[in-house]
Coordinates of C-alpha atoms in Angstrom, one line a residue:
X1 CA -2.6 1.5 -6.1
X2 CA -3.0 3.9 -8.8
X3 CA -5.8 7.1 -8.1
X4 CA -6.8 10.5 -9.4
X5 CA -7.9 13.8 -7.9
X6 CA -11.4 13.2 -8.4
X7 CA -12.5 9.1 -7.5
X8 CA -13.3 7.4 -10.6
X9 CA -12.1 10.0 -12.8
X10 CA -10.2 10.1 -15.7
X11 CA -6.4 10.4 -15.0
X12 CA -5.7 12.8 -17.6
X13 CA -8.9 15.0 -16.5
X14 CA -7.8 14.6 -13.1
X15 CA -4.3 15.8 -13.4
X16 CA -5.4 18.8 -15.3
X17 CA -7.9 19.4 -12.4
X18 CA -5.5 19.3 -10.3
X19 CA -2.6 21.4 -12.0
X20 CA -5.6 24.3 -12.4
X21 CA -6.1 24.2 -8.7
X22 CA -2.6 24.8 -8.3
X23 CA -2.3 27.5 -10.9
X24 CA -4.7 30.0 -8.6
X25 CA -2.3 29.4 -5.7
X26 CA 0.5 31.9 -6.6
X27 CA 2.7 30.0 -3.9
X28 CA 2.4 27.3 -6.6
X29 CA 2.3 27.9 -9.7
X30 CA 5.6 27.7 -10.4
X31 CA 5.0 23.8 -9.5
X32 CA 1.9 23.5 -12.0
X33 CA 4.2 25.6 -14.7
X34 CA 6.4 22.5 -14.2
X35 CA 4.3 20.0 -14.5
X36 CA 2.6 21.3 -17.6
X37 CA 6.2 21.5 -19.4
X38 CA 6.4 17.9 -18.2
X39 CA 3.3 17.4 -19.7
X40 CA 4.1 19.0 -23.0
X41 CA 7.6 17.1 -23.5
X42 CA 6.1 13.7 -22.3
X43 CA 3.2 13.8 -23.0
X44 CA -0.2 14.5 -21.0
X45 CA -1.3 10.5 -20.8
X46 CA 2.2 9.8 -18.8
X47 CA 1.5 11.4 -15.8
X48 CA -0.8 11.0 -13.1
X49 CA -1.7 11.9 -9.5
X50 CA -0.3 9.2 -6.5
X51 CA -3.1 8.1 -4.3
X52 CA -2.0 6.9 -1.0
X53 CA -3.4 3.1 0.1
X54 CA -6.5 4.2 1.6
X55 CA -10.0 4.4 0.3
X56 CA -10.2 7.4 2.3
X57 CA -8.2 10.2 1.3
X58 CA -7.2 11.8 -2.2
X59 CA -3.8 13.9 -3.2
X60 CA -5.2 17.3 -2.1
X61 CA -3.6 20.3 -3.6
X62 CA -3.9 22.7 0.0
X63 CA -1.4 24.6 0.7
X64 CA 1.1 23.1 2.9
X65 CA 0.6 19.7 1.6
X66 CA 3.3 17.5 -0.2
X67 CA 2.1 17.1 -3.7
X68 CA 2.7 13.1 -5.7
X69 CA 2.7 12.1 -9.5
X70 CA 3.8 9.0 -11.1
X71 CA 5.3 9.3 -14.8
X72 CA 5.8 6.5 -16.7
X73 CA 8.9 6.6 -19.3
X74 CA 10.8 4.5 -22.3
X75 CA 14.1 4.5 -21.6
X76 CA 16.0 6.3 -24.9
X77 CA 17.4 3.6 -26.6
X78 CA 15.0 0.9 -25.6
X79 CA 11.0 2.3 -26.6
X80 CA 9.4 -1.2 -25.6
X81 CA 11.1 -0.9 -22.0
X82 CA 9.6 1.4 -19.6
X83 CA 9.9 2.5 -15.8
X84 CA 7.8 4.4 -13.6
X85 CA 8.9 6.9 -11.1
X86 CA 7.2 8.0 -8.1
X87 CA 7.7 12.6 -7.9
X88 CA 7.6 13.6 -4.3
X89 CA 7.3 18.0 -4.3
X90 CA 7.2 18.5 -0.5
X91 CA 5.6 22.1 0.3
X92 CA 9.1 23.9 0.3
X93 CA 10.1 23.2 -2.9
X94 CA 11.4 24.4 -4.7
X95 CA 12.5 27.9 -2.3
X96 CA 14.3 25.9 -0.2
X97 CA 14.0 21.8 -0.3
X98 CA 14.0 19.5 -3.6
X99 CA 11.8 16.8 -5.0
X100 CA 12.6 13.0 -4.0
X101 CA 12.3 10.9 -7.3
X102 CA 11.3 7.0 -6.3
X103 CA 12.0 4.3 -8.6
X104 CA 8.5 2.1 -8.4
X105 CA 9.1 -0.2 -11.6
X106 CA 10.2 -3.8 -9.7
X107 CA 11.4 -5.2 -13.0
X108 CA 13.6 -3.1 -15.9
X109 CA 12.6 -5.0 -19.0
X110 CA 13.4 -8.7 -18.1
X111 CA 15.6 -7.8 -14.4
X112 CA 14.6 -7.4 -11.5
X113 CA 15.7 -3.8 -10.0
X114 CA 18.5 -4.2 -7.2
X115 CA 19.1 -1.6 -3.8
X116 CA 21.9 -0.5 -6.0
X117 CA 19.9 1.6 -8.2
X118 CA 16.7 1.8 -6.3
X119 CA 18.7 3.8 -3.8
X120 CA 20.7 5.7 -6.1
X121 CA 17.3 7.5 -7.6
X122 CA 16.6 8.3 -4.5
X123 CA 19.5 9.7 -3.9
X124 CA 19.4 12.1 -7.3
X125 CA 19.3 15.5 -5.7
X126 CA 21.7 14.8 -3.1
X127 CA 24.5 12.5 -4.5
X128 CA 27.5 14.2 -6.3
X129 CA 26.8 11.4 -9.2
X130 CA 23.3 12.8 -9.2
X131 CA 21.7 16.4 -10.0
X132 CA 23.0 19.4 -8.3
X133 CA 20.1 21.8 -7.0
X134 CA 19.9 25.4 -6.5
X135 CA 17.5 26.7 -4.1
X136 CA 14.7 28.4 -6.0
X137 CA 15.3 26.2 -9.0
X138 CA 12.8 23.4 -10.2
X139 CA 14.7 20.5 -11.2
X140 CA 12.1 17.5 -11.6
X141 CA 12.9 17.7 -15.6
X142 CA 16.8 17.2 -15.2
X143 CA 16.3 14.4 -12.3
X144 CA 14.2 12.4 -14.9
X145 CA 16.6 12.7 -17.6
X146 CA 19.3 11.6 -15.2
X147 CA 17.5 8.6 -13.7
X148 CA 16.6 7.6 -17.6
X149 CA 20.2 7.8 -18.2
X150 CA 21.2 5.4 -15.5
X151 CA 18.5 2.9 -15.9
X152 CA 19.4 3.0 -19.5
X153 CA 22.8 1.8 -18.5
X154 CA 21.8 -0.7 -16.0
X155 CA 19.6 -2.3 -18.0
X156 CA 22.5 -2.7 -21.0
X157 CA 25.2 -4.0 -19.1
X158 CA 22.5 -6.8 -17.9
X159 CA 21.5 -7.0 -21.0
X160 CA 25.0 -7.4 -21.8
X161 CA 25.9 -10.3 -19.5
X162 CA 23.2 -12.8 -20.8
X163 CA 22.3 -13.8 -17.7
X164 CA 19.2 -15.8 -18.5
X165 CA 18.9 -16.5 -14.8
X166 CA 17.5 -13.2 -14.0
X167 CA 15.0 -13.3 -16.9
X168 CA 11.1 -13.1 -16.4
X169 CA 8.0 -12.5 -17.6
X170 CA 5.8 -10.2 -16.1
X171 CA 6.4 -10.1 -12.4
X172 CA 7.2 -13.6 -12.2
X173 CA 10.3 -15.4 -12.4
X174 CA 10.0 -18.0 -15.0
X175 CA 13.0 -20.1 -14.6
X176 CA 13.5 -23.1 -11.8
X177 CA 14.7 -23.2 -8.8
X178 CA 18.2 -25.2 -9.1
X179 CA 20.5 -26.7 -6.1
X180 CA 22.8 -23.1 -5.7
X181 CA 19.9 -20.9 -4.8
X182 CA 19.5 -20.5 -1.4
X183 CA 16.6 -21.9 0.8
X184 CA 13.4 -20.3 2.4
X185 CA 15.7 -20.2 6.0
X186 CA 18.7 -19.4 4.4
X187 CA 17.3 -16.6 2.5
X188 CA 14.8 -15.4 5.8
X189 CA 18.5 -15.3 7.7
X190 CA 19.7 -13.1 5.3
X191 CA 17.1 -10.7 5.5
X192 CA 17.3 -10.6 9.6
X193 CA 20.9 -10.1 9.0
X194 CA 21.5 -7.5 6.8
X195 CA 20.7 -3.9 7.9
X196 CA 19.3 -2.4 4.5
X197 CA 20.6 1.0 3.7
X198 CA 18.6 3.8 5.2
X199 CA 17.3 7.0 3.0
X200 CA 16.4 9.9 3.7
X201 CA 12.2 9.2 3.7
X202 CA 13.1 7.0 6.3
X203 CA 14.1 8.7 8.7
X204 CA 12.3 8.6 11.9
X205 CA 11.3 5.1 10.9
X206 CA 12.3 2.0 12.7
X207 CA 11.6 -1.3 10.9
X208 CA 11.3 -4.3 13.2
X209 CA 11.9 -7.7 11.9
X210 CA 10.4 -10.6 14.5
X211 CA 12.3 -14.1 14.9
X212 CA 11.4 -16.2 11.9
X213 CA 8.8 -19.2 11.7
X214 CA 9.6 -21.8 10.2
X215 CA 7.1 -24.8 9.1
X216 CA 7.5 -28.1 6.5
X217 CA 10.5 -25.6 4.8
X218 CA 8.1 -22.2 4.4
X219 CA 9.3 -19.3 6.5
X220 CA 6.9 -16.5 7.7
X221 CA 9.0 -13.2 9.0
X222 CA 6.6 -10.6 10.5
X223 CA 7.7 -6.7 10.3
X224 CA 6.2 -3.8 11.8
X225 CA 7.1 0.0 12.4
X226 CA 5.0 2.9 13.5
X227 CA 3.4 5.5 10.7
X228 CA 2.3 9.2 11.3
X229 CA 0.8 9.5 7.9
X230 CA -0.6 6.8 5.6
X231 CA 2.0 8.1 2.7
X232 CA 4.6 6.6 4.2
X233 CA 3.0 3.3 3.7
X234 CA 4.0 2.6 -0.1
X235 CA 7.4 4.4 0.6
X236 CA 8.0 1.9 3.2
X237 CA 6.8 -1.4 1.5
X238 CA 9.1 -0.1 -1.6
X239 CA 12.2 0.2 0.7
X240 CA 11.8 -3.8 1.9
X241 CA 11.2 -4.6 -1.7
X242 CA 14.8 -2.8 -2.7
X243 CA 16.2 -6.1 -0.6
X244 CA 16.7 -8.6 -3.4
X245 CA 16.1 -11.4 -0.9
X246 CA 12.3 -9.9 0.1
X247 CA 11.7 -9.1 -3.6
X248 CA 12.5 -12.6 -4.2
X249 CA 9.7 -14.3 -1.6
X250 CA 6.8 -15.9 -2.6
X251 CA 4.6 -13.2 -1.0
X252 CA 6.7 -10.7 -0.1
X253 CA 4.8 -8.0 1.4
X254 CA 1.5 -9.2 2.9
X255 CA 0.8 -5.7 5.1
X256 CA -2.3 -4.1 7.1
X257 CA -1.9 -0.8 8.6
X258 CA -3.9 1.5 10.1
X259 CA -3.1 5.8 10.7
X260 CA -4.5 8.3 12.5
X261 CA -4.9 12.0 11.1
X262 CA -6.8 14.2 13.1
X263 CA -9.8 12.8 14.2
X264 CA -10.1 9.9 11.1
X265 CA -8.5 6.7 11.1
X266 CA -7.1 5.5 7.6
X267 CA -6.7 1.7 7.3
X268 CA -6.0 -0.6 4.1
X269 CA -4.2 -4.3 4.0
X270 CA -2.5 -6.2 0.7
X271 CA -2.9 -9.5 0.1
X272 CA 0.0 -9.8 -1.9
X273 CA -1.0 -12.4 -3.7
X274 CA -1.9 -14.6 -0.5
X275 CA -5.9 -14.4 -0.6
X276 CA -7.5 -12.8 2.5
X277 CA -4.3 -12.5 4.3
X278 CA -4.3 -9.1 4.6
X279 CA -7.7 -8.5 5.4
X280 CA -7.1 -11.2 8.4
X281 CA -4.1 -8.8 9.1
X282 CA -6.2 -5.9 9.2
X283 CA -8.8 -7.7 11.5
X284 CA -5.8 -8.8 14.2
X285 CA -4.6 -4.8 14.0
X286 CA -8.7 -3.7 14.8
X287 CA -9.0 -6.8 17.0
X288 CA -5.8 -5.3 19.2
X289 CA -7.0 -1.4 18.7
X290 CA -3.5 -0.6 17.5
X291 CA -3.4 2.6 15.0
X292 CA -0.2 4.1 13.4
X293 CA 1.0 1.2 12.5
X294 CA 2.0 -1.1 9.6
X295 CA 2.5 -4.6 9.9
X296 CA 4.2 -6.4 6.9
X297 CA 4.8 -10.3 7.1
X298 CA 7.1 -11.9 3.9
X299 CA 6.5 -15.6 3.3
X300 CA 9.0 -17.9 1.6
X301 CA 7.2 -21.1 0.2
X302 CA 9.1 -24.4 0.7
X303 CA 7.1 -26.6 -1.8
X304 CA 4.7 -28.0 0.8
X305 CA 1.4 -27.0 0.5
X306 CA 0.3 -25.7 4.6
X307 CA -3.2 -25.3 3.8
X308 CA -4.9 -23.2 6.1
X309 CA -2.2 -23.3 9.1
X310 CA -0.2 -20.6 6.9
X311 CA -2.8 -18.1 7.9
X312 CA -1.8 -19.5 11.3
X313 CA 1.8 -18.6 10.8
X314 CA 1.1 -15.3 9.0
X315 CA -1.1 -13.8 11.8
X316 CA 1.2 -15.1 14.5
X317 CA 4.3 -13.9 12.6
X318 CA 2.8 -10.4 12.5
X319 CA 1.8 -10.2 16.4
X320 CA 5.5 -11.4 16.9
X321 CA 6.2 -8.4 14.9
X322 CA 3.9 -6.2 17.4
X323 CA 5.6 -8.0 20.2
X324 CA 9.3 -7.2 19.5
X325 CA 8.3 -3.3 17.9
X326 CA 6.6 -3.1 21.9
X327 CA 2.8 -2.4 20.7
X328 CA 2.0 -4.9 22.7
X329 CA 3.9 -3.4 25.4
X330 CA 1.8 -0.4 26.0
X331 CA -1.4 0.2 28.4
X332 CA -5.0 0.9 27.3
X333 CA -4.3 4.4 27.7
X334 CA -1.4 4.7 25.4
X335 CA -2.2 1.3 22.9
X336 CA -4.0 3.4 20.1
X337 CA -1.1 6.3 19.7
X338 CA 1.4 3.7 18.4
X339 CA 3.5 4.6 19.9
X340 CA 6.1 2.3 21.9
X341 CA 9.4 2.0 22.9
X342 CA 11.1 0.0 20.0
X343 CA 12.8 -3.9 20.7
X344 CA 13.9 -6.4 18.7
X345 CA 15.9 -6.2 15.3
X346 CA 15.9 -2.7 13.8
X347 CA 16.2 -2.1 10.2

């Protein structure tokens, strides 16, 4: 979900908003400085201001706050093939901490992205095949160029391999499914399985994954994890996704959350493709009076239409996900802190 500093407003207009609020804070101007050479080498229509899911809150440029832009780029060699990365400034940059670049683009041309390189732009400031930063330095210019560069090469050597099985238009893949892939179950074991690499933005976050259901060859696996700030939300739904086996779901990321800050609670849901899903998450989150939490349930269809009992299985997946995170667990006192003592898979 794409926003600007002013609702409704025009991204451009809103970004230079924004960048002028920034210039009369002398704590940050170096940061707008940036942005506007950004701007000038790019181009002004590239960039925009990250809105977090919520309907309630805006990027704010107070000081003290983390500051988000998404820029949109054509790799060198290849102008009708684009990306779009995700610039996390956190308020000590760049004295004494540097950005986090995200990769949010799901497909590179016609592939799919992997972990492999969606971890390795995260990693660009503090891998010794990434960018070296100095403290005091702004860097977000030179992590760009790097993460082009490496995309660049990703997408060539698939381009390279012909492999016309990973080819597909849009954000769907076009080809059929044939006897080697894996099933629904097979592929929902996989995911409980594997322990995903964890980043750095993780940290502090512990993903649990619920036993899988299983109905006429659809699976339904519920997640959940506790939030302290609705940002974390798209960071956290972008980390499944780098798991080629979630990305590869029918509906991977049907979610609901709700968060806490101060005295206002922040609450959004995603359908993901599965219509009113996620609302009928969000109602089973207000329903249990649960806040700081996100609840994400990935659903593998098996060619057999369920009708409505796959709203069955997605809501009951999702409180298995509660269940096993301990939400559940807790007493009326405690229940809307979200906080719990953590069971069940972690990942």
């Amino acid at each position: 979900m794409d926003c600007g500093y002013n609702s409704g407003g025009d991204k451009v207009a809103e970004m230079q908003e924004f960048v002028s609020d920034l210039m009369m804070d002398p704590d940050r101007e170096q940061i707008a400085s940036e942005i506007m050479v950004l701007q000038s080498i790019y181009g002004e229509e590239v960039i925009h201001l990250w809105k977090t899911p919520t309907s309630a809150s805006t990027q704010s440029a107070a000081p003290g706050t983390s500051i988000r832009y998404v820029i949109s780029l054509n790799l060198p060699s290849h102008d009708d093939v684009s990306i779009r990365i995700l610039v996390s400034v956190p308020p000590s940059y760049p004295a004494s901490s540097p950005p986090q670049l995200q990769l949010l683009s799901r497909y590179i041309g016609a592939f799919g992205t992997d972990s492999s390189l969606f971890g390795s732009v995260l990693r660009t400031f503090i891998s010794l095949s990434g960018v070296q930063w100095s403290a005091g330095t702004v860097c977000v210019f030179d992590g760009l160029q790097n993460i082009l560069e490496r995309c660049e090469q990703w997408y060539e050597e698939r381009l390279s391999r012909g492999n016309e099985s990973e080819l597909v238009q849009g954000d769907t893949i076009v080809r059929e499914p044939t006897p080697e892939d894996p099933t629904p179950l097979e592929l929902a074991k996989d995911v409980a399985a594997v322990e995903l690499p964890r980043e750095n933005f993780l940290l502090g976050v512990q993903i649990i994954a619920a036993e899988p259901i299983i109905d006429r060859k659809s699976v339904f696996v519920g997640r959940a994890c506790r939030i302290s700030h609705p940002s974390q939300v798209p960071l956290i739904l972008d980390y499944l996704m780098s798991d080629r086996h979630v990305a590869r779901a029918t509906h991977p990321t049907i979610n609901a959350w709700r968060c806490k800050v101060g005295n206002t609670v922040h609450q959004d849901n995603d359908d993901n493709g599965e219509s009113a899903a996620g609302s009928r998450l969000a109602h089973l989150l207000s329903i249990l009076e649960i806040d700081d939490v996100l609840v994400v349930v990935t659903r593998w269809f098996g060619g057999i239409h369920l009708g409505p009992d796959r709203f069955k299985h997605i809501n009951h997946a999702a409180r298995n996900a509660l269940e096993a995170a301990g939400f559940l667990d807790l007493d009326e006192g405690s229940r809307k802190t979200g906080k719990a003592p953590h069971k069940g898979r972690r990942r």
